[in-house]
mmCIF file of C-alpha atoms in Angstrom:
data_model
loop_
_atom_site.group_PDB
_atom_site.id
_atom_site.type_symbol
_atom_site.label_atom_id
_atom_site.label_comp_id
_atom_site.label_asym_id
_atom_site.label_seq_id
_atom_site.Cartn_x
_atom_site.Cartn_y
_atom_site.Cartn_z
ATOM 1 C CA MET A 43 77.782 80.102 -48.134
ATOM 2 C CA THR A 44 79.451 77.698 -50.566
ATOM 3 C CA SER A 45 81.448 74.589 -49.755
ATOM 4 C CA ASN A 46 83.102 71.720 -51.579
ATOM 5 C CA ILE A 47 82.479 69.454 -48.605
ATOM 6 C CA ASP A 48 79.417 67.237 -48.678
ATOM 7 C CA LEU A 49 77.048 68.484 -45.979
ATOM 8 C CA SER A 50 74.443 65.769 -46.542
ATOM 9 C CA PRO A 51 75.557 63.712 -43.489
ATOM 10 C CA LEU A 52 74.053 66.488 -41.348
ATOM 11 C CA PHE A 53 70.648 65.970 -42.917
ATOM 12 C CA GLN A 54 70.180 62.257 -42.413
ATOM 13 C CA PRO A 55 67.550 61.350 -39.800
ATOM 14 C CA THR A 56 68.885 59.467 -36.816
ATOM 15 C CA GLN A 57 67.960 57.959 -33.501
ATOM 16 C CA ILE A 58 69.143 59.639 -30.299
ATOM 17 C CA GLY A 59 68.192 57.263 -27.532
ATOM 18 C CA ALA A 60 64.446 56.714 -27.774
ATOM 19 C CA VAL A 61 63.932 59.842 -29.892
ATOM 20 C CA THR A 62 64.031 60.037 -33.695
ATOM 21 C CA VAL A 63 65.303 63.348 -35.076
ATOM 22 C CA ARG A 64 65.024 64.561 -38.667
ATOM 23 C CA ASN A 65 68.573 65.914 -38.955
ATOM 24 C CA ARG A 66 71.816 66.271 -36.992
ATOM 25 C CA VAL A 67 71.810 70.088 -36.847
ATOM 26 C CA LEU A 68 70.966 70.480 -33.178
ATOM 27 C CA MET A 69 70.281 73.532 -31.018
ATOM 28 C CA SER A 70 72.083 73.724 -27.683
ATOM 29 C CA ALA A 71 70.844 75.327 -24.487
ATOM 30 C CA LEU A 72 71.026 79.129 -24.633
ATOM 31 C CA THR A 73 70.272 81.346 -21.659
ATOM 32 C CA ARG A 74 68.297 84.325 -22.997
ATOM 33 C CA ASN A 75 66.862 85.815 -19.775
ATOM 34 C CA ARG A 76 63.364 86.501 -21.138
ATOM 35 C CA ALA A 77 61.123 84.768 -18.541
ATOM 36 C CA LEU A 78 59.737 88.048 -17.223
ATOM 37 C CA PRO A 79 58.694 88.856 -14.604
ATOM 38 C CA THR A 80 58.602 85.710 -12.433
ATOM 39 C CA ASN A 81 60.697 83.000 -14.125
ATOM 40 C CA VAL A 82 57.605 81.767 -16.004
ATOM 41 C CA PRO A 83 57.843 80.949 -19.747
ATOM 42 C CA ASN A 84 55.735 83.373 -21.782
ATOM 43 C CA HIS A 85 54.253 83.925 -25.246
ATOM 44 C CA LEU A 86 57.445 85.584 -26.502
ATOM 45 C CA MET A 87 59.434 82.473 -25.626
ATOM 46 C CA VAL A 88 56.844 80.357 -27.459
ATOM 47 C CA GLU A 89 57.514 82.422 -30.590
ATOM 48 C CA TYR A 90 61.301 82.168 -30.176
ATOM 49 C CA TYR A 91 61.278 78.385 -29.906
ATOM 50 C CA ARG A 92 58.680 77.968 -32.652
ATOM 51 C CA GLN A 93 60.922 79.869 -35.077
ATOM 52 C CA ARG A 94 63.892 77.597 -34.446
ATOM 53 C CA ALA A 95 61.844 74.394 -34.334
ATOM 54 C CA GLU A 96 61.006 74.889 -38.004
ATOM 55 C CA SER A 97 64.372 73.347 -38.945
ATOM 56 C CA ALA A 98 66.269 72.105 -35.851
ATOM 57 C CA GLY A 99 66.591 68.348 -35.487
ATOM 58 C CA LEU A 100 66.632 68.529 -31.689
ATOM 59 C CA ILE A 101 66.341 71.531 -29.387
ATOM 60 C CA VAL A 102 67.701 71.573 -25.867
ATOM 61 C CA SER A 103 65.912 74.219 -23.857
ATOM 62 C CA GLU A 104 67.747 77.067 -22.223
ATOM 63 C CA GLY A 105 68.890 76.147 -18.729
ATOM 64 C CA ILE A 106 65.809 75.578 -16.570
ATOM 65 C CA LEU A 107 66.236 76.238 -12.868
ATOM 66 C CA VAL A 108 65.307 73.259 -10.702
ATOM 67 C CA CYS A 109 64.516 75.613 -7.822
ATOM 68 C CA GLN A 110 64.485 79.337 -7.084
ATOM 69 C CA GLN A 111 68.087 80.606 -7.212
ATOM 70 C CA GLY A 112 69.889 83.939 -7.262
ATOM 71 C CA THR A 113 71.523 83.644 -10.664
ATOM 72 C CA GLU A 114 73.248 86.273 -12.775
ATOM 73 C CA TRP A 115 70.164 86.064 -15.013
ATOM 74 C CA PRO A 116 67.158 87.121 -12.897
ATOM 75 C CA HIS A 117 64.727 86.192 -15.673
ATOM 76 C CA ALA A 118 65.932 82.668 -16.361
ATOM 77 C CA PRO A 119 62.967 80.255 -16.429
ATOM 78 C CA GLY A 120 62.220 77.638 -13.807
ATOM 79 C CA ILE A 121 60.242 74.426 -13.567
ATOM 80 C CA TRP A 122 59.455 74.198 -9.855
ATOM 81 C CA ASN A 123 55.803 75.316 -9.949
ATOM 82 C CA GLN A 124 52.649 74.639 -11.940
ATOM 83 C CA GLU A 125 52.594 77.980 -13.743
ATOM 84 C CA GLN A 126 56.074 77.291 -15.094
ATOM 85 C CA ILE A 127 55.107 73.754 -16.120
ATOM 86 C CA ASP A 128 52.105 75.139 -17.994
ATOM 87 C CA GLY A 129 54.295 77.727 -19.720
ATOM 88 C CA TRP A 130 56.731 75.077 -20.920
ATOM 89 C CA LYS A 131 53.826 72.955 -22.159
ATOM 90 C CA LYS A 132 52.871 75.750 -24.575
ATOM 91 C CA ILE A 133 56.474 75.938 -25.818
ATOM 92 C CA ASN A 134 56.687 72.183 -26.347
ATOM 93 C CA ASP A 135 53.371 72.149 -28.182
ATOM 94 C CA ALA A 136 54.764 74.774 -30.569
ATOM 95 C CA ILE A 137 58.020 72.842 -31.066
ATOM 96 C CA HIS A 138 56.146 69.624 -31.815
ATOM 97 C CA GLU A 139 53.820 71.389 -34.241
ATOM 98 C CA MET A 140 56.909 72.374 -36.232
ATOM 99 C CA GLY A 141 58.204 68.797 -36.321
ATOM 100 C CA SER A 142 61.101 69.113 -33.876
ATOM 101 C CA LYS A 143 61.841 67.577 -30.471
ATOM 102 C CA CYS A 144 62.943 69.194 -27.220
ATOM 103 C CA PHE A 145 64.889 68.068 -24.143
ATOM 104 C CA ALA A 146 64.716 70.128 -20.941
ATOM 105 C CA GLN A 147 68.118 71.152 -19.647
ATOM 106 C CA ILE A 148 67.740 70.998 -15.857
ATOM 107 C CA TRP A 149 70.080 73.310 -14.014
ATOM 108 C CA HIS A 150 71.326 74.051 -10.521
ATOM 109 C CA LEU A 151 74.026 76.694 -10.321
ATOM 110 C CA GLY A 152 75.549 75.655 -7.028
ATOM 111 C CA ARG A 153 78.166 78.105 -5.805
ATOM 112 C CA VAL A 154 77.725 80.690 -8.587
ATOM 113 C CA SER A 155 74.472 82.198 -7.321
ATOM 114 C CA HIS A 156 74.486 85.223 -5.000
ATOM 115 C CA PRO A 157 72.931 85.346 -1.512
ATOM 116 C CA ASP A 158 71.795 88.968 -1.994
ATOM 117 C CA ALA A 159 69.887 88.279 -5.207
ATOM 118 C CA PRO A 160 66.133 88.714 -4.641
ATOM 119 C CA ASP A 161 65.348 85.185 -5.851
ATOM 120 C CA GLN A 162 67.924 83.678 -3.515
ATOM 121 C CA ILE A 163 66.516 85.645 -0.579
ATOM 122 C CA ALA A 164 62.988 84.589 -1.519
ATOM 123 C CA SER A 165 64.049 80.939 -1.656
ATOM 124 C CA GLY A 166 65.019 80.998 2.020
ATOM 125 C CA GLN A 167 68.057 78.870 1.167
ATOM 126 C CA PRO A 168 71.771 79.640 1.260
ATOM 127 C CA VAL A 169 73.953 79.420 -1.829
ATOM 128 C CA TYR A 170 75.137 75.820 -1.724
ATOM 129 C CA GLY A 171 78.290 74.291 -3.111
ATOM 130 C CA PRO A 172 80.148 71.035 -2.569
ATOM 131 C CA SER A 173 82.712 72.927 -0.467
ATOM 132 C CA ALA A 174 83.107 76.414 0.993
ATOM 133 C CA ILE A 175 85.293 77.572 -1.904
ATOM 134 C CA ALA A 176 84.336 80.630 -3.952
ATOM 135 C CA ALA A 177 84.699 80.810 -7.710
ATOM 136 C CA ARG A 178 86.636 83.759 -9.051
ATOM 137 C CA GLY A 179 84.613 86.012 -11.337
ATOM 138 C CA GLY A 180 80.921 86.725 -11.704
ATOM 139 C CA LYS A 181 79.077 89.999 -12.348
ATOM 140 C CA PHE A 182 75.674 90.442 -10.776
ATOM 141 C CA ARG A 183 74.814 93.565 -12.737
ATOM 142 C CA PHE A 184 71.393 93.959 -11.130
ATOM 143 C CA LEU A 185 72.864 94.211 -7.600
ATOM 144 C CA PRO A 186 74.413 97.359 -6.113
ATOM 145 C CA GLY A 187 78.127 97.521 -6.797
ATOM 146 C CA ILE A 188 77.960 94.679 -9.357
ATOM 147 C CA PRO A 189 79.417 92.101 -6.955
ATOM 148 C CA GLY A 190 81.044 88.839 -7.982
ATOM 149 C CA TYR A 191 80.802 85.333 -6.602
ATOM 150 C CA VAL A 192 80.974 84.675 -2.872
ATOM 151 C CA THR A 193 81.939 81.729 -0.700
ATOM 152 C CA PRO A 194 79.092 79.184 -0.737
ATOM 153 C CA THR A 195 77.729 77.110 2.118
ATOM 154 C CA GLU A 196 78.954 73.531 1.990
ATOM 155 C CA ILE A 197 75.925 71.291 1.517
ATOM 156 C CA ASP A 198 75.670 68.843 4.413
ATOM 157 C CA ASP A 199 73.577 66.225 2.608
ATOM 158 C CA PRO A 200 73.849 66.417 -1.187
ATOM 159 C CA MET A 201 70.860 64.098 -1.577
ATOM 160 C CA LYS A 202 68.718 67.141 -0.731
ATOM 161 C CA LEU A 203 69.887 68.654 -3.997
ATOM 162 C CA VAL A 204 69.516 65.396 -5.927
ATOM 163 C CA ALA A 205 65.834 65.491 -4.918
ATOM 164 C CA LEU A 206 65.467 68.849 -6.699
ATOM 165 C CA TYR A 207 66.664 67.346 -9.981
ATOM 166 C CA LYS A 208 64.306 64.413 -9.520
ATOM 167 C CA GLN A 209 61.294 66.686 -9.091
ATOM 168 C CA ALA A 210 62.385 68.859 -12.020
ATOM 169 C CA ALA A 211 62.520 65.743 -14.212
ATOM 170 C CA ILE A 212 59.011 64.759 -13.113
ATOM 171 C CA ASN A 213 57.783 68.281 -13.890
ATOM 172 C CA ALA A 214 59.515 68.247 -17.286
ATOM 173 C CA LYS A 215 57.547 65.152 -18.244
ATOM 174 C CA GLU A 216 54.297 66.879 -17.288
ATOM 175 C CA ALA A 217 55.388 69.872 -19.386
ATOM 176 C CA GLY A 218 55.577 67.744 -22.526
ATOM 177 C CA PHE A 219 59.321 67.569 -23.086
ATOM 178 C CA ASP A 220 60.724 64.645 -25.080
ATOM 179 C CA GLY A 221 63.517 64.081 -22.583
ATOM 180 C CA VAL A 222 65.855 65.725 -20.097
ATOM 181 C CA GLU A 223 69.450 66.931 -20.400
ATOM 182 C CA VAL A 224 71.315 67.048 -17.098
ATOM 183 C CA HIS A 225 73.545 70.127 -17.062
ATOM 184 C CA ALA A 226 76.902 68.929 -15.750
ATOM 185 C CA ALA A 227 79.068 71.519 -17.501
ATOM 186 C CA ASN A 228 80.337 75.114 -17.259
ATOM 187 C CA GLY A 229 81.036 75.303 -13.546
ATOM 188 C CA TYR A 230 77.545 74.576 -12.251
ATOM 189 C CA LEU A 231 76.663 72.217 -9.422
ATOM 190 C CA ILE A 232 77.444 68.780 -10.880
ATOM 191 C CA HIS A 233 80.627 70.117 -12.457
ATOM 192 C CA GLU A 234 81.563 71.604 -9.080
ATOM 193 C CA PHE A 235 81.326 68.189 -7.443
ATOM 194 C CA LEU A 236 83.456 66.626 -10.196
ATOM 195 C CA ASP A 237 86.276 69.158 -10.028
ATOM 196 C CA SER A 238 88.796 68.861 -7.196
ATOM 197 C CA GLY A 239 89.295 72.629 -7.229
ATOM 198 C CA SER A 240 85.712 73.253 -6.102
ATOM 199 C CA ASN A 241 85.243 70.009 -4.166
ATOM 200 C CA MET A 242 88.378 69.889 -2.095
ATOM 201 C CA PRO A 243 88.114 69.624 1.700
ATOM 202 C CA ARG A 244 85.299 67.037 1.822
ATOM 203 C CA THR A 245 86.340 63.779 3.467
ATOM 204 C CA ASP A 246 82.971 61.998 3.194
ATOM 205 C CA GLU A 247 81.637 59.896 0.310
ATOM 206 C CA TRP A 248 81.019 63.023 -1.810
ATOM 207 C CA GLY A 249 84.600 64.285 -2.142
ATOM 208 C CA GLY A 250 88.251 63.378 -2.330
ATOM 209 C CA SER A 251 88.686 60.445 -4.712
ATOM 210 C CA LEU A 252 87.490 60.694 -8.293
ATOM 211 C CA GLU A 253 84.928 57.985 -7.478
ATOM 212 C CA ASN A 254 83.510 60.134 -4.683
ATOM 213 C CA ARG A 255 83.572 63.316 -6.767
ATOM 214 C CA SER A 256 81.628 61.447 -9.471
ATOM 215 C CA ARG A 257 78.982 60.257 -7.034
ATOM 216 C CA PHE A 258 76.760 63.338 -7.129
ATOM 217 C CA GLY A 259 76.448 63.355 -10.911
ATOM 218 C CA LEU A 260 75.675 59.633 -10.949
ATOM 219 C CA GLU A 261 73.032 60.040 -8.245
ATOM 220 C CA VAL A 262 71.377 62.826 -10.239
ATOM 221 C CA LEU A 263 71.313 60.652 -13.353
ATOM 222 C CA HIS A 264 69.779 57.743 -11.458
ATOM 223 C CA ALA A 265 67.114 60.057 -10.011
ATOM 224 C CA VAL A 266 66.213 61.448 -13.442
ATOM 225 C CA ILE A 267 66.239 58.016 -15.086
ATOM 226 C CA ASP A 268 63.696 56.865 -12.504
ATOM 227 C CA SER A 269 61.185 59.154 -14.208
ATOM 228 C CA TRP A 270 62.287 59.010 -17.821
ATOM 229 C CA GLY A 271 64.205 55.808 -18.506
ATOM 230 C CA THR A 272 67.705 55.874 -19.959
ATOM 231 C CA GLY A 273 66.638 56.484 -23.569
ATOM 232 C CA ARG A 274 65.324 59.970 -22.831
ATOM 233 C CA VAL A 275 68.102 61.276 -20.566
ATOM 234 C CA GLY A 276 71.211 63.062 -21.806
ATOM 235 C CA ILE A 277 74.065 64.850 -20.083
ATOM 236 C CA LYS A 278 76.285 67.776 -21.037
ATOM 237 C CA LEU A 279 79.951 67.874 -20.016
ATOM 238 C CA SER A 280 82.699 70.467 -20.512
ATOM 239 C CA PRO A 281 85.963 68.712 -19.558
ATOM 240 C CA ALA A 282 88.125 71.619 -20.762
ATOM 241 C CA GLY A 283 86.597 73.823 -18.064
ATOM 242 C CA GLY A 284 87.419 77.507 -17.966
ATOM 243 C CA TYR A 285 84.026 79.105 -17.448
ATOM 244 C CA ASN A 286 83.157 79.883 -13.813
ATOM 245 C CA ASP A 287 86.750 79.233 -12.698
ATOM 246 C CA MET A 288 86.838 75.518 -13.445
ATOM 247 C CA GLY A 289 89.679 73.235 -14.446
ATOM 248 C CA MET A 290 92.101 70.748 -12.943
ATOM 249 C CA PRO A 291 95.620 69.929 -14.176
ATOM 250 C CA LEU A 292 95.441 68.016 -17.462
ATOM 251 C CA GLU A 293 96.340 64.597 -16.093
ATOM 252 C CA GLU A 294 93.759 64.884 -13.319
ATOM 253 C CA THR A 295 91.189 66.140 -15.822
ATOM 254 C CA LEU A 296 91.805 63.151 -18.081
ATOM 255 C CA GLU A 297 91.651 60.705 -15.183
ATOM 256 C CA THR A 298 88.459 62.218 -13.766
ATOM 257 C CA TYR A 299 86.531 62.454 -17.007
ATOM 258 C CA LYS A 300 87.631 59.074 -18.343
ATOM 259 C CA TYR A 301 86.266 57.508 -15.170
ATOM 260 C CA PHE A 302 83.047 59.545 -15.097
ATOM 261 C CA ILE A 303 82.248 59.113 -18.794
ATOM 262 C CA ALA A 304 82.839 55.366 -18.637
ATOM 263 C CA GLU A 305 80.506 55.155 -15.629
ATOM 264 C CA ILE A 306 77.686 57.186 -17.135
ATOM 265 C CA ASP A 307 77.972 55.412 -20.492
ATOM 266 C CA ARG A 308 77.233 52.129 -18.746
ATOM 267 C CA LEU A 309 73.755 53.512 -18.108
ATOM 268 C CA GLY A 310 73.048 53.636 -21.856
ATOM 269 C CA LEU A 311 71.954 57.267 -21.917
ATOM 270 C CA ALA A 312 70.165 58.905 -24.827
ATOM 271 C CA TYR A 313 73.302 60.943 -25.360
ATOM 272 C CA ILE A 314 76.480 62.371 -23.910
ATOM 273 C CA VAL A 315 77.433 65.761 -25.343
ATOM 274 C CA LEU A 316 81.068 66.800 -25.050
ATOM 275 C CA GLN A 317 81.548 70.544 -25.230
ATOM 276 C CA ARG A 318 84.794 71.413 -26.961
ATOM 277 C CA TYR A 319 87.109 74.178 -25.849
ATOM 278 C CA SER A 320 85.731 77.619 -26.667
ATOM 279 C CA GLU A 321 87.572 80.876 -26.091
ATOM 280 C CA PHE A 322 84.190 82.540 -25.473
ATOM 281 C CA LEU A 323 83.830 80.368 -22.359
ATOM 282 C CA ASP A 324 87.428 80.728 -21.208
ATOM 283 C CA PRO A 325 87.914 83.732 -18.918
ATOM 284 C CA ILE A 326 91.238 85.368 -18.223
ATOM 285 C CA ILE A 327 91.995 85.006 -14.505
ATOM 286 C CA ASP A 328 95.214 86.351 -12.999
ATOM 287 C CA GLY A 329 96.464 87.245 -16.454
ATOM 288 C CA LYS A 330 95.960 83.907 -18.206
ATOM 289 C CA ARG A 331 93.259 81.755 -19.700
ATOM 290 C CA ARG A 332 91.644 79.456 -17.161
ATOM 291 C CA ALA A 333 90.672 76.431 -19.264
ATOM 292 C CA ILE A 334 92.602 73.178 -19.624
ATOM 293 C CA LYS A 335 92.613 73.108 -23.392
ATOM 294 C CA HIS A 336 92.535 69.649 -24.993
ATOM 295 C CA ASP A 337 90.674 67.732 -27.707
ATOM 296 C CA VAL A 338 87.747 66.329 -25.748
ATOM 297 C CA VAL A 339 86.236 64.263 -28.572
ATOM 298 C CA HIS A 340 89.573 62.553 -29.161
ATOM 299 C CA ALA A 341 90.290 62.110 -25.450
ATOM 300 C CA TYR A 342 86.930 60.682 -24.380
ATOM 301 C CA GLY A 343 84.849 59.831 -27.440
ATOM 302 C CA HIS A 344 86.090 56.242 -27.614
ATOM 303 C CA LEU A 345 84.657 55.615 -24.131
ATOM 304 C CA VAL A 346 81.092 56.215 -25.338
ATOM 305 C CA LYS A 347 79.811 52.812 -26.427
ATOM 306 C CA LYS A 348 76.217 52.456 -25.141
ATOM 307 C CA SER A 349 75.114 56.091 -25.424
ATOM 308 C CA THR A 350 74.918 58.435 -28.423
ATOM 309 C CA LEU A 351 77.913 60.764 -28.706
ATOM 310 C CA LEU A 352 77.200 64.378 -29.623
ATOM 311 C CA SER A 353 79.401 67.460 -29.479
ATOM 312 C CA ASN A 354 79.315 71.250 -29.628
ATOM 313 C CA GLY A 355 81.750 74.130 -29.539
ATOM 314 C CA ASP A 356 82.547 76.380 -32.499
ATOM 315 C CA PHE A 357 82.029 73.805 -35.271
ATOM 316 C CA THR A 358 81.757 74.999 -38.826
ATOM 317 C CA PRO A 359 79.119 73.150 -40.862
ATOM 318 C CA GLU A 360 81.897 71.573 -42.907
ATOM 319 C CA GLU A 361 83.744 70.316 -39.838
ATOM 320 C CA ALA A 362 80.516 69.019 -38.337
ATOM 321 C CA ALA A 363 79.686 67.093 -41.527
ATOM 322 C CA GLU A 364 83.168 65.574 -41.548
ATOM 323 C CA TYR A 365 82.825 64.514 -37.893
ATOM 324 C CA VAL A 366 79.464 62.878 -38.600
ATOM 325 C CA ALA A 367 80.652 61.214 -41.818
ATOM 326 C CA ALA A 368 83.716 59.818 -40.050
ATOM 327 C CA GLY A 369 81.605 58.435 -37.198
ATOM 328 C CA LYS A 370 83.287 60.618 -34.598
ATOM 329 C CA VAL A 371 79.898 61.972 -33.438
ATOM 330 C CA VAL A 372 76.272 61.346 -34.388
ATOM 331 C CA GLY A 373 75.247 64.997 -34.388
ATOM 332 C CA VAL A 374 76.458 68.491 -33.548
ATOM 333 C CA PHE A 375 74.925 71.227 -31.414
ATOM 334 C CA TRP A 376 75.242 74.884 -32.257
ATOM 335 C CA GLY A 377 74.480 77.722 -29.873
ATOM 336 C CA HIS A 378 75.238 81.273 -30.957
ATOM 337 C CA LEU A 379 74.505 80.592 -34.622
ATOM 338 C CA TRP A 380 70.920 79.693 -33.700
ATOM 339 C CA ILE A 381 70.495 83.038 -31.936
ATOM 340 C CA SER A 382 70.993 85.166 -35.036
ATOM 341 C CA HIS A 383 69.829 82.555 -37.586
ATOM 342 C CA PRO A 384 66.436 81.181 -36.523
ATOM 343 C CA ASP A 385 66.453 79.017 -39.673
ATOM 344 C CA LEU A 386 70.021 77.765 -39.196
ATOM 345 C CA ALA A 387 69.515 74.182 -40.372
ATOM 346 C CA LYS A 388 67.774 75.348 -43.550
ATOM 347 C CA ARG A 389 70.506 77.915 -44.175
ATOM 348 C CA ILE A 390 73.204 75.250 -43.905
ATOM 349 C CA GLN A 391 71.272 72.837 -46.123
ATOM 350 C CA ASN A 392 70.534 75.457 -48.788
ATOM 351 C CA GLY A 393 73.924 77.158 -48.776
ATOM 352 C CA LYS A 394 72.675 80.433 -47.341
ATOM 353 C CA PRO A 395 74.935 82.817 -45.367
ATOM 354 C CA ILE A 396 75.341 82.250 -41.635
ATOM 355 C CA ASP A 397 77.125 85.505 -40.900
ATOM 356 C CA THR A 398 74.405 87.581 -39.209
ATOM 357 C CA PRO A 399 76.085 89.122 -36.147
ATOM 358 C CA ILE A 400 74.610 88.768 -32.670
ATOM 359 C CA ASP A 401 73.528 91.954 -30.944
ATOM 360 C CA MET A 402 75.486 91.399 -27.729
ATOM 361 C CA HIS A 403 73.592 94.236 -26.002
ATOM 362 C CA THR A 404 70.363 92.218 -26.166
ATOM 363 C CA LEU A 405 71.827 88.720 -25.769
ATOM 364 C CA TYR A 406 70.513 88.437 -22.203
ATOM 365 C CA GLY A 407 67.603 90.839 -22.565
ATOM 366 C CA ASN A 408 66.848 94.334 -23.797
ATOM 367 C CA ALA A 409 67.893 96.603 -20.928
ATOM 368 C CA CYS A 410 66.109 99.518 -22.586
ATOM 369 C CA GLY A 411 62.800 97.698 -22.783
ATOM 370 C CA THR A 412 59.991 98.318 -20.316
ATOM 371 C CA THR A 413 57.508 95.719 -21.601
ATOM 372 C CA LEU A 414 57.681 92.068 -22.581
ATOM 373 C CA ASP A 415 57.170 93.012 -26.222
ATOM 374 C CA ASP A 416 60.270 95.215 -25.994
ATOM 375 C CA GLN A 417 62.213 92.014 -25.350
ATOM 376 C CA ARG A 418 61.619 90.917 -28.941
ATOM 377 C CA VAL A 419 64.617 93.032 -29.930
ATOM 378 C CA GLY A 420 67.599 90.754 -30.368
ATOM 379 C CA TYR A 421 65.380 87.748 -29.655
ATOM 380 C CA THR A 422 62.621 87.024 -32.173
ATOM 381 C CA ASP A 423 63.443 89.699 -34.760
ATOM 382 C CA TYR A 424 66.474 88.102 -36.432
ATOM 383 C CA PRO A 425 65.831 87.585 -40.154
ATOM 384 C CA PHE A 426 64.997 84.368 -41.979
ATOM 385 C CA ALA A 427 66.653 83.724 -45.338
ATOM 386 C CA GLU A 428 64.640 83.043 -48.466
ATOM 387 C CA HIS A 429 64.520 79.299 -49.114
ATOM 388 C CA PRO A 430 63.357 77.306 -52.118
#
């Protein structure tokens, strides 16, 4: 990999809230579905994170379930019990030994779980959403007939769900994380409250106006900040929508996110990460792409004054360096490139190739494997480059 563009801006240490990071090559949350068999982090996950912590400035964990839920990924990790907390502690110890930092991405899926999934049944809870409106799409491959999403149960008192985030944040601190990222993107619960297409018939203080649709996300942030303080709490947003059948008309999108981002920035968060449009996350529904494509850094970046602005979404290293050098963002997250390049930051810094393809058959687990060690394939066996 050769470039005439100066990549050194990516390798300057910086402060993200209360956390100092060694570079601006950041690793975003990546669901990998390896917490077998009971949503508990294991030794294989320790190895996976240790590999990437050798060079990443900041790692955001894969989405961590705040409670037992019937997701499309039956082996996604949780943080609602002591065994899970202890498992994450081992991962964080490994990350810190390698000189990196890690934020826990806390995650409630809302309407895009399935009531027939074993974990949902075991939870004893219905699939909740802000309104009884189903998302189009979904493939629960482990259920008979591979069903899609169903109509959720409208949550009567959303503060019940806020309490789950609060406890997850408390547990994340016990597990040794450096902070918490609130997942408010990609059609999951907080995003569902924000979007008028998934939060439509409510006439109480949780729906209708953009102020009311923003309330749930703000309440979650306040609950998490109670445990962590503002300097160790970030939030991820995907205003362009698309994934999980999300997206409002452009003018309503701009109005909603300008209001919400201005409100959350007043809190002085560690960071706000704006996920750019990505075709990978933009399904075709009824013959056309679902997302509301627009330049999210340009549209909303100027509103971020008290928090650190980060971004992700199909950046090249050259583009990322230009964004950092120009002061558009402080750092850039990558996702898929970290999967197949465990030494991504070193590769970028040393001009090594970043063209190793991802084995899509093992992205969310090795279906042919019968043991945990079989799950190494497409997970911890991607090659490192030779570095000086």
